[in-house]
GROMACS .gro file of N, CA and C in nm:
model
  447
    1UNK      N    1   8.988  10.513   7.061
    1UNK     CA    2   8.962  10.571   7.191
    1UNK      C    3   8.816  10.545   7.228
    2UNK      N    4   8.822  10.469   7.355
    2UNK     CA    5   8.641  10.424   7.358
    2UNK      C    6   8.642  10.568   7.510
    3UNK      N    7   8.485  10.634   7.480
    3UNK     CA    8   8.457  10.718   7.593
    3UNK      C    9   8.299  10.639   7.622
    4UNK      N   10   8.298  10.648   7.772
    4UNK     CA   11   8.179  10.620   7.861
    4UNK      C   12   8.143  10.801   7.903
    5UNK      N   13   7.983  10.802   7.922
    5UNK     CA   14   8.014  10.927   7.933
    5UNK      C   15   7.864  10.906   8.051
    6UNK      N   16   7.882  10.983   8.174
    6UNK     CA   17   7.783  10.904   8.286
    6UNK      C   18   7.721  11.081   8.327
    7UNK      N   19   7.558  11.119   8.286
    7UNK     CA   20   7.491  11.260   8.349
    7UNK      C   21   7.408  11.145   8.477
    8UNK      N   22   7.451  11.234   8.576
    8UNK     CA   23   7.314  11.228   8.667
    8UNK      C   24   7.295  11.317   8.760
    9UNK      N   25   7.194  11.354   8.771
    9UNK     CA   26   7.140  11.477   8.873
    9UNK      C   27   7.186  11.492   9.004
   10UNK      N   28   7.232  11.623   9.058
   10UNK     CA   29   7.307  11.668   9.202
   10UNK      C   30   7.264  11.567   9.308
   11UNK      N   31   7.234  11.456   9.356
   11UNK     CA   32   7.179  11.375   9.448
   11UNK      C   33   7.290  11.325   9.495
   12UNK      N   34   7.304  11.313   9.591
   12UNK     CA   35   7.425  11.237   9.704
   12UNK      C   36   7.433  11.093   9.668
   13UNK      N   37   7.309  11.018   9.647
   13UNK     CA   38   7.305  10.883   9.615
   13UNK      C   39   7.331  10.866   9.502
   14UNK      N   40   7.340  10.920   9.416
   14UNK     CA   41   7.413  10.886   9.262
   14UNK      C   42   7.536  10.869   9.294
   15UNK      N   43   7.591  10.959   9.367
   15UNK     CA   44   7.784  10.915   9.352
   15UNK      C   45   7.824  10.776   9.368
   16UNK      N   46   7.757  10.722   9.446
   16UNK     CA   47   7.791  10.562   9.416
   16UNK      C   48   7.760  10.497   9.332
   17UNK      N   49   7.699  10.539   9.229
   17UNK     CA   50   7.691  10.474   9.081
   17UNK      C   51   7.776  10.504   9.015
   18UNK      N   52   7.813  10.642   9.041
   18UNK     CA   53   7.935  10.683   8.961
   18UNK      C   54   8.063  10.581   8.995
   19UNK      N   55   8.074  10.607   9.097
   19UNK     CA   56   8.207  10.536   9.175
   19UNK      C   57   8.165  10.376   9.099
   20UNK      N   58   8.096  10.293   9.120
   20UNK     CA   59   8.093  10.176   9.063
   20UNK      C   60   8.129  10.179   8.903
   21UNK      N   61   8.053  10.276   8.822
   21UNK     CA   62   8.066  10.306   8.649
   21UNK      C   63   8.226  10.317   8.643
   22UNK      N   64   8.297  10.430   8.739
   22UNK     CA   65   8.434  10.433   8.694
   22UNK      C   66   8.501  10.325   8.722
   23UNK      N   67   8.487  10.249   8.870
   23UNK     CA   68   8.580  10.150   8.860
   23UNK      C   69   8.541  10.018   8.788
   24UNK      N   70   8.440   9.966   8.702
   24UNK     CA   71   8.420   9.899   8.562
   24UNK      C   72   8.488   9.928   8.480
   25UNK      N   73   8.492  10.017   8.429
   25UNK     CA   74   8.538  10.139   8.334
   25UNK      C   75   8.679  10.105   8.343
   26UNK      N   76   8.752  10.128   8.424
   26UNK     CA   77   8.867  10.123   8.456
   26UNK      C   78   8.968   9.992   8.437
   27UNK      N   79   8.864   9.886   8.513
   27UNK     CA   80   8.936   9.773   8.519
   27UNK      C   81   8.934   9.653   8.376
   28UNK      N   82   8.836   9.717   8.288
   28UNK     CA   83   8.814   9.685   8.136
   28UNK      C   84   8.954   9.749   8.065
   29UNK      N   85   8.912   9.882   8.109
   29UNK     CA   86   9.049   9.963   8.028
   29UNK      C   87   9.178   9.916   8.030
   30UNK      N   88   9.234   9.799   8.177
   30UNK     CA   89   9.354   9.795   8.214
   30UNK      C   90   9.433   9.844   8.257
   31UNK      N   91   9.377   9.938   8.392
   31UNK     CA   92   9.378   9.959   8.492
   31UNK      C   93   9.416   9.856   8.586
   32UNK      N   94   9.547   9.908   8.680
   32UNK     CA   95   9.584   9.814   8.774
   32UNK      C   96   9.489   9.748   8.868
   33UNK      N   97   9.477   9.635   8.888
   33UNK     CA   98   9.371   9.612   9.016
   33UNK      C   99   9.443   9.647   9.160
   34UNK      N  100   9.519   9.688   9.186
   34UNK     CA  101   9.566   9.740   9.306
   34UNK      C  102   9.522   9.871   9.332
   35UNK      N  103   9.500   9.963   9.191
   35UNK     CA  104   9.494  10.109   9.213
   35UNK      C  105   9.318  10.174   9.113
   36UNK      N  106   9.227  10.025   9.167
   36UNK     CA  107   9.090  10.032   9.159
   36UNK      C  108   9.053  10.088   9.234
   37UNK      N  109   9.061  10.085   9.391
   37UNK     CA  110   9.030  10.164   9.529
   37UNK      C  111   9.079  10.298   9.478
   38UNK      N  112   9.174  10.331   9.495
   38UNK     CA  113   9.184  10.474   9.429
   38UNK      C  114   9.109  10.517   9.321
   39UNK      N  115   9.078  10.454   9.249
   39UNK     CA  116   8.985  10.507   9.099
   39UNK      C  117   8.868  10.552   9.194
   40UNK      N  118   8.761  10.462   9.255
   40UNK     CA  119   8.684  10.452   9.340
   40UNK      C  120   8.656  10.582   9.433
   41UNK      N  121   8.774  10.610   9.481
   41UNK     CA  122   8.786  10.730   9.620
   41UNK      C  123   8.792  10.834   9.540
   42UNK      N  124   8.900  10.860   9.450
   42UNK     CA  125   8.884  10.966   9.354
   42UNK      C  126   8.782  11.000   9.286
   43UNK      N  127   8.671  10.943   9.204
   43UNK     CA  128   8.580  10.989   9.177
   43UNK      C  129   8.476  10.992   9.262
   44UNK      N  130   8.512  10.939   9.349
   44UNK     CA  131   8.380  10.966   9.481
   44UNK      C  132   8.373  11.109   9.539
   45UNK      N  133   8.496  11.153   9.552
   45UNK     CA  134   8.557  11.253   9.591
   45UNK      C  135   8.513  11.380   9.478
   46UNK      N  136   8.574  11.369   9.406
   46UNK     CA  137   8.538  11.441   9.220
   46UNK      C  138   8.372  11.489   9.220
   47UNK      N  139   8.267  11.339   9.287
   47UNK     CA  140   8.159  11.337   9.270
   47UNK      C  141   8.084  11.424   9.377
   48UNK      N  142   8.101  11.395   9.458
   48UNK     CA  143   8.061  11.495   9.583
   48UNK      C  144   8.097  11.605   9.584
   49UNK      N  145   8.193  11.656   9.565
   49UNK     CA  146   8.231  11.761   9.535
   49UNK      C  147   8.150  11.899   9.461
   50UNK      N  148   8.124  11.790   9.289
   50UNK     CA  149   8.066  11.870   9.183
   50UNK      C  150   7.855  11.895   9.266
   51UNK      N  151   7.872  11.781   9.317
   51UNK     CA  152   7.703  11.692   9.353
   51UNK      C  153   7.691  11.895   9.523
   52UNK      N  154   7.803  11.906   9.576
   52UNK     CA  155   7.778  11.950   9.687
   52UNK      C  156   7.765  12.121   9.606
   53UNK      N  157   7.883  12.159   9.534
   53UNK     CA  158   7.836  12.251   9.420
   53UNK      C  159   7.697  12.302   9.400
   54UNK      N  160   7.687  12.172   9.256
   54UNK     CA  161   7.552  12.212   9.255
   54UNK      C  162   7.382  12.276   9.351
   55UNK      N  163   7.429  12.198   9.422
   55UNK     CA  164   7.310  12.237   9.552
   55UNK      C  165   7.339  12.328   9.613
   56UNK      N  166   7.439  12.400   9.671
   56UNK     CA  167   7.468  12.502   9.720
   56UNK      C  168   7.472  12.598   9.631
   57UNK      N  169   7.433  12.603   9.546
   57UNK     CA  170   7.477  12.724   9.394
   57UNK      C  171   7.367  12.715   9.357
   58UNK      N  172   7.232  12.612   9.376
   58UNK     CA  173   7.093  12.591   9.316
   58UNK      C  174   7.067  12.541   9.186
   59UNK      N  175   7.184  12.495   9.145
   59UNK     CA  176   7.197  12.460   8.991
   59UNK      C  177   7.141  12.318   8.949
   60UNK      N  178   7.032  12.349   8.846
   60UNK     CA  179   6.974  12.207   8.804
   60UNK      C  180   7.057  12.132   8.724
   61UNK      N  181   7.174  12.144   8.632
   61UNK     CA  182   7.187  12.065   8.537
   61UNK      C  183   7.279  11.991   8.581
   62UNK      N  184   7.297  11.862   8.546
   62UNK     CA  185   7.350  11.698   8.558
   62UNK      C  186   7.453  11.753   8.600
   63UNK      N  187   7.547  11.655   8.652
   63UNK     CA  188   7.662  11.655   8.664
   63UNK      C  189   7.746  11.545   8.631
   64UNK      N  190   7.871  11.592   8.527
   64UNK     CA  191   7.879  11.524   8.385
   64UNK      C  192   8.003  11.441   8.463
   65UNK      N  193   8.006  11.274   8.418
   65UNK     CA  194   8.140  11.245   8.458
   65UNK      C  195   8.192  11.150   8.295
   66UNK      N  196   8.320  11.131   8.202
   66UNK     CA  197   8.350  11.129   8.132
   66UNK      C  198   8.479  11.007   8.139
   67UNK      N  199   8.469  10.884   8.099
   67UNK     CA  200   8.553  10.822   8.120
   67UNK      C  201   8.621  10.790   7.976
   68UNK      N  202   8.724  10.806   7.969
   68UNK     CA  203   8.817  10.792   7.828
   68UNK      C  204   8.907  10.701   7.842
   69UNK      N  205   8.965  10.599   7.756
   69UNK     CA  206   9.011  10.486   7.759
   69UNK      C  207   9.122  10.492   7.635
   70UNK      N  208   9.234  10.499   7.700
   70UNK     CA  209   9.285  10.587   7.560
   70UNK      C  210   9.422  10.464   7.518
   71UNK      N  211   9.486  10.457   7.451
   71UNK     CA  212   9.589  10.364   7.439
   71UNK      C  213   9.701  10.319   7.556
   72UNK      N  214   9.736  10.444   7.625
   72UNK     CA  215   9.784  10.364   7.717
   72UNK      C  216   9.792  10.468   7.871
   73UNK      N  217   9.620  10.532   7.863
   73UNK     CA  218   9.583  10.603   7.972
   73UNK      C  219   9.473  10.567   7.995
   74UNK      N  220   9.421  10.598   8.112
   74UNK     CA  221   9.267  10.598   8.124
   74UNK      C  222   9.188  10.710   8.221
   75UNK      N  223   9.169  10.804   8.189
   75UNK     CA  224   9.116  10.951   8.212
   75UNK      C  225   8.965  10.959   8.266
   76UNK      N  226   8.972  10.997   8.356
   76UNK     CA  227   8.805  11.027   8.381
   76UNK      C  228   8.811  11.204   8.430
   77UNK      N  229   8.704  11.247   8.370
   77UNK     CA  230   8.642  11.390   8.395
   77UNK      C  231   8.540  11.411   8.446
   78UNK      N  232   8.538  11.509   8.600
   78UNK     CA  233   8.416  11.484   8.675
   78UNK      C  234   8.391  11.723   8.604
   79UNK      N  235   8.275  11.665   8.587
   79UNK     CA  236   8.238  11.873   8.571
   79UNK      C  237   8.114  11.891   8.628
   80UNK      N  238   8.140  12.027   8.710
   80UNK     CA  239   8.007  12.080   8.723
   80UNK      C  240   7.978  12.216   8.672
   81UNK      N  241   7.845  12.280   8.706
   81UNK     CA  242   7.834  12.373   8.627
   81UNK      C  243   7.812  12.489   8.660
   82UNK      N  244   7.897  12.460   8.764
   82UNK     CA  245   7.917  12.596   8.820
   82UNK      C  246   8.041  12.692   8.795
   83UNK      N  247   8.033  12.802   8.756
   83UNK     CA  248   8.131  12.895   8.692
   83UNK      C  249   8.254  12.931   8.813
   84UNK      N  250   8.336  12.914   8.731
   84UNK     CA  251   8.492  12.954   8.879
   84UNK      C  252   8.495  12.819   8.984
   85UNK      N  253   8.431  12.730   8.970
   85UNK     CA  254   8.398  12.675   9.068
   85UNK      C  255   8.524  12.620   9.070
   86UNK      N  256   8.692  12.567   9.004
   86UNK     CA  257   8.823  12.564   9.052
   86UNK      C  258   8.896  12.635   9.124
   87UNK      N  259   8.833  12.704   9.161
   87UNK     CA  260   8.890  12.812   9.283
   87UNK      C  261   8.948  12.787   9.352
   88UNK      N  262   9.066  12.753   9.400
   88UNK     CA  263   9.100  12.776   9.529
   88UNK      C  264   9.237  12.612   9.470
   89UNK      N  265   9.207  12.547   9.352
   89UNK     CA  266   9.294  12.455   9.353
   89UNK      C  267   9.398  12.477   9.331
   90UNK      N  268   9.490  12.586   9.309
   90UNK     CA  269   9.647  12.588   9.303
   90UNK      C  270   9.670  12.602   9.374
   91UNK      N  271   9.582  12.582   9.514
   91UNK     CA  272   9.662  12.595   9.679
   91UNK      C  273   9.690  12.465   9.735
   92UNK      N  274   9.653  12.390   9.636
   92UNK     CA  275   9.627  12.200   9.696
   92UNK      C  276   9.769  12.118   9.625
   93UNK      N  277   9.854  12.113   9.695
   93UNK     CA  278   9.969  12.052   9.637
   93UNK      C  279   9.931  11.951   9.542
   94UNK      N  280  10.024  11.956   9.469
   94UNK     CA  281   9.980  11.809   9.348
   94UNK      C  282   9.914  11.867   9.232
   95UNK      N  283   9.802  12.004   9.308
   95UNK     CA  284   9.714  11.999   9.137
   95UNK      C  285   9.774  12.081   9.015
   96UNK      N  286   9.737  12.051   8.904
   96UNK     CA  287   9.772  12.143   8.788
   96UNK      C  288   9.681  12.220   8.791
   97UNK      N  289   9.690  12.351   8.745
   97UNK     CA  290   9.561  12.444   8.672
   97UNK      C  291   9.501  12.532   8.802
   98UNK      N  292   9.404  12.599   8.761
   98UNK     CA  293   9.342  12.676   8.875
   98UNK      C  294   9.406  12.780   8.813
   99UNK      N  295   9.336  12.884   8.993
   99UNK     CA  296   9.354  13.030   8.940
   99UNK      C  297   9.499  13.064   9.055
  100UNK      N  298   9.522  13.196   9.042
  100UNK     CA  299   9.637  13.208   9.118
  100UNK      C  300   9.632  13.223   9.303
  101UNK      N  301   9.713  13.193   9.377
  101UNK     CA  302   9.673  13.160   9.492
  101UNK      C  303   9.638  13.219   9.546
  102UNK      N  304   9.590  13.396   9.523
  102UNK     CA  305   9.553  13.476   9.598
  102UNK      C  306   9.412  13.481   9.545
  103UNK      N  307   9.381  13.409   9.476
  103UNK     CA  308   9.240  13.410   9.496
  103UNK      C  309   9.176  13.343   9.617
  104UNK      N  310   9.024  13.384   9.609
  104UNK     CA  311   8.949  13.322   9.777
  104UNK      C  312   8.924  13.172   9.730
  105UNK      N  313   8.915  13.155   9.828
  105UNK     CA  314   8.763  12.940   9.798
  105UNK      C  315   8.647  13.028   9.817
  106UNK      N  316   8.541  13.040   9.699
  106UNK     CA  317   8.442  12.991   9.745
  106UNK      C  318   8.410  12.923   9.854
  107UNK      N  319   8.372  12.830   9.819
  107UNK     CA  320   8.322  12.738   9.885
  107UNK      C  321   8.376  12.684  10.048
  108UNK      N  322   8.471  12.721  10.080
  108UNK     CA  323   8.569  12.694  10.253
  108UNK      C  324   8.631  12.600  10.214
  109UNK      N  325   8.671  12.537  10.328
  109UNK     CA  326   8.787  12.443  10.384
  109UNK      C  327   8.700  12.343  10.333
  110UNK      N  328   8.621  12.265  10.312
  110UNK     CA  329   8.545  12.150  10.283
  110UNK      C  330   8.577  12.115  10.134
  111UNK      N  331   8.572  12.194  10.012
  111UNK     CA  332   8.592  12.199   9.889
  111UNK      C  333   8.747  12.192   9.922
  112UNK      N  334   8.839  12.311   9.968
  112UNK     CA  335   9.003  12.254   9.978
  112UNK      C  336   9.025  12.108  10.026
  113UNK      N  337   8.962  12.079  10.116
  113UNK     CA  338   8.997  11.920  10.197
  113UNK      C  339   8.938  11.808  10.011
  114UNK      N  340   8.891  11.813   9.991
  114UNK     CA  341   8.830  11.731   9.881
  114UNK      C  342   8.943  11.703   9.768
  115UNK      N  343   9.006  11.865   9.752
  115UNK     CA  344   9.109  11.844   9.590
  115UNK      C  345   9.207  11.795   9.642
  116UNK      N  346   9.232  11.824   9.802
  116UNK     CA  347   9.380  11.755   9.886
  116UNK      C  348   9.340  11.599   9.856
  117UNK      N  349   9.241  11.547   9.925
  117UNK     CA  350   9.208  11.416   9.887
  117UNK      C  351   9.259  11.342   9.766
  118UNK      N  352   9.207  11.409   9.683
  118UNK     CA  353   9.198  11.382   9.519
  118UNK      C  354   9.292  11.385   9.507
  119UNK      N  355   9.468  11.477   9.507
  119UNK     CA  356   9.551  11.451   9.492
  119UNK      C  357   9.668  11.385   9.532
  120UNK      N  358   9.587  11.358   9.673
  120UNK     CA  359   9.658  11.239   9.736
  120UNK      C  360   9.631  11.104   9.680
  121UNK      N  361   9.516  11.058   9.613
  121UNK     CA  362   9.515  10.941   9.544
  121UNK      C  363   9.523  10.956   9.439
  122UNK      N  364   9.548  11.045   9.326
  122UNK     CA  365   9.581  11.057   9.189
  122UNK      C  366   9.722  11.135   9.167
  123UNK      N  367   9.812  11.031   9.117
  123UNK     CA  368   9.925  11.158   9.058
  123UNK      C  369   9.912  11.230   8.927
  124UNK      N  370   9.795  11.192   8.849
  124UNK     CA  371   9.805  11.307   8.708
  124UNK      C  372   9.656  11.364   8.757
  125UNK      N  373   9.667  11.487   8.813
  125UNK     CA  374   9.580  11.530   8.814
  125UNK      C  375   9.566  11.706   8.807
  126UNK      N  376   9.387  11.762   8.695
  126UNK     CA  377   9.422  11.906   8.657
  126UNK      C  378   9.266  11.917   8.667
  127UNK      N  379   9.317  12.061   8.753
  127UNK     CA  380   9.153  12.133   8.766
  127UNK      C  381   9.136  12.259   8.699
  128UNK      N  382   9.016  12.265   8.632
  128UNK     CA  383   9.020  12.403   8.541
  128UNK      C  384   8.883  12.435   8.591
  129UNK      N  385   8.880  12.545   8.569
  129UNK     CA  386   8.724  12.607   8.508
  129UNK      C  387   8.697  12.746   8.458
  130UNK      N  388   8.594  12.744   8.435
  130UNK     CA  389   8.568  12.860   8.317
  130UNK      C  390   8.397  12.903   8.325
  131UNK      N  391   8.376  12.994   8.255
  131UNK     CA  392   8.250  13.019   8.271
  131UNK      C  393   8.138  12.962   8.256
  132UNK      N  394   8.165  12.791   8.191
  132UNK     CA  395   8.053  12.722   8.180
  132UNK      C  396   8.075  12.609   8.295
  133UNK      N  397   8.175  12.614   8.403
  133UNK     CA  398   8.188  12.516   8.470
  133UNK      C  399   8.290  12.467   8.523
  134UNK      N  400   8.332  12.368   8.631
  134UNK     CA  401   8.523  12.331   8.626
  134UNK      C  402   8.487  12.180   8.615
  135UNK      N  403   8.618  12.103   8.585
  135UNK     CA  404   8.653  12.019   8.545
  135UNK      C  405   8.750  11.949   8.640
  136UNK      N  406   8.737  11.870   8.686
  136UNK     CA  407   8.867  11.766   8.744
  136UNK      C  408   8.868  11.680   8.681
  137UNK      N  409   9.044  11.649   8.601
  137UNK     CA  410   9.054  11.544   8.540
  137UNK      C  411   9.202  11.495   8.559
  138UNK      N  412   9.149  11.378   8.592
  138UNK     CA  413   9.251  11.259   8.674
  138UNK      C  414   9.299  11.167   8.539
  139UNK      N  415   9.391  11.085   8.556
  139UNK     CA  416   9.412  11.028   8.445
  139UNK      C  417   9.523  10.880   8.545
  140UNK      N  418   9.485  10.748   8.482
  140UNK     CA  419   9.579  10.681   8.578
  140UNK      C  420   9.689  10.605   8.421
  141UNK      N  421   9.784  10.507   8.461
  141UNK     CA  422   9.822  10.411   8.334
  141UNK      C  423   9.770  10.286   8.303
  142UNK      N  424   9.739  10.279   8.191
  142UNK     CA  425   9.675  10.116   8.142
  142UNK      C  426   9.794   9.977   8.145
  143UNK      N  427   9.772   9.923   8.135
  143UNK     CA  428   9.862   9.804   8.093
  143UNK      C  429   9.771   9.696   7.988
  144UNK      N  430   9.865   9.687   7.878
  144UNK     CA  431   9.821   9.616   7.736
  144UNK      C  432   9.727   9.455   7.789
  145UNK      N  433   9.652   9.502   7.678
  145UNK     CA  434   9.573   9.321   7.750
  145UNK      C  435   9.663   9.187   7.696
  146UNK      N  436   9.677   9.106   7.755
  146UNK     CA  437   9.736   8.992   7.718
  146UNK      C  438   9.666   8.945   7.592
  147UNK      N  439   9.727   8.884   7.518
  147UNK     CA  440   9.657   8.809   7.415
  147UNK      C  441   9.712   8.654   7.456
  148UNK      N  442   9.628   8.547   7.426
  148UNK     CA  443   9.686   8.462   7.461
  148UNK      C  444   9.673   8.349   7.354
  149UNK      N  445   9.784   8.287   7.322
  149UNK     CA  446   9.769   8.228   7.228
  149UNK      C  447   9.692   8.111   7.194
   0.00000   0.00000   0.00000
């Protein structure tokens, strides 16, 4: 199992490094090249998200994204570190995890529009969080590398 593991500070202009790191990441792993743009939007999405968090919450520390390359998945984890901050995702069709739907959003309609996003371009996708932070983690399928004789 090879992991890439990408910190960089709440800044708006980092997410496009991210977005570039995952879709490398991805297309090494064997990752479809059709469903690279999606890798792309999804963690852009993932990234802004955690990046809009942080600054609105005042929180200095990185914001962690985690790419795992697994036999025949390829997983990326976007976290920030903000506590509860999955709030409001078992109202977003598609997602796993979260809290129950009568909880509030934080954050408004801007954070809901984001996990809708996200689960419109990812079908394995689970949001958690907990007191050190939440987690979105997407996961797409690999396909075996050719060997060639």
């Amino acid at each position: 199992m090879a992991t890439v593991e990408l910190r960089f500070s709440a800044q708006p202009e980092h997410v496009r490094t991210a977005r570039l790191v995952a879709a490398a990441v991805a297309r090494r792993a064997g990752v479809d090249e059709a469903v690279l743009d999606e890798v792309r939007l999804a963690v852009g999405e993932a990234c802004s998200r955690a990046v809009g968090l942080h600054r609105s919450h005042g929180i200095d520390a990185p914001v962690r994204v985690v790419l795992t390359e697994e036999e025949k998945l390829f997983s990326i984890e976007v976290g920030d570190g903000v506590p509860g901050s999955g709030v409001g995702a078992s109202a977003v069709p598609g997602v796993r995890g979260g809290p129950a739907p009568d909880d509030e959003l934080d954050d408004g309609a801007e954070d809901e529009m984001g996990l809708a996003v996200i689960s419109g371009l990812v079908d394995d996708v689970e949001v958690t969080s907990g007191e050190s932070g939440g987690v979105i983690r997407m996961s797409w399928p690999t396909t075996p590398a050719t060997v060639l004789p």
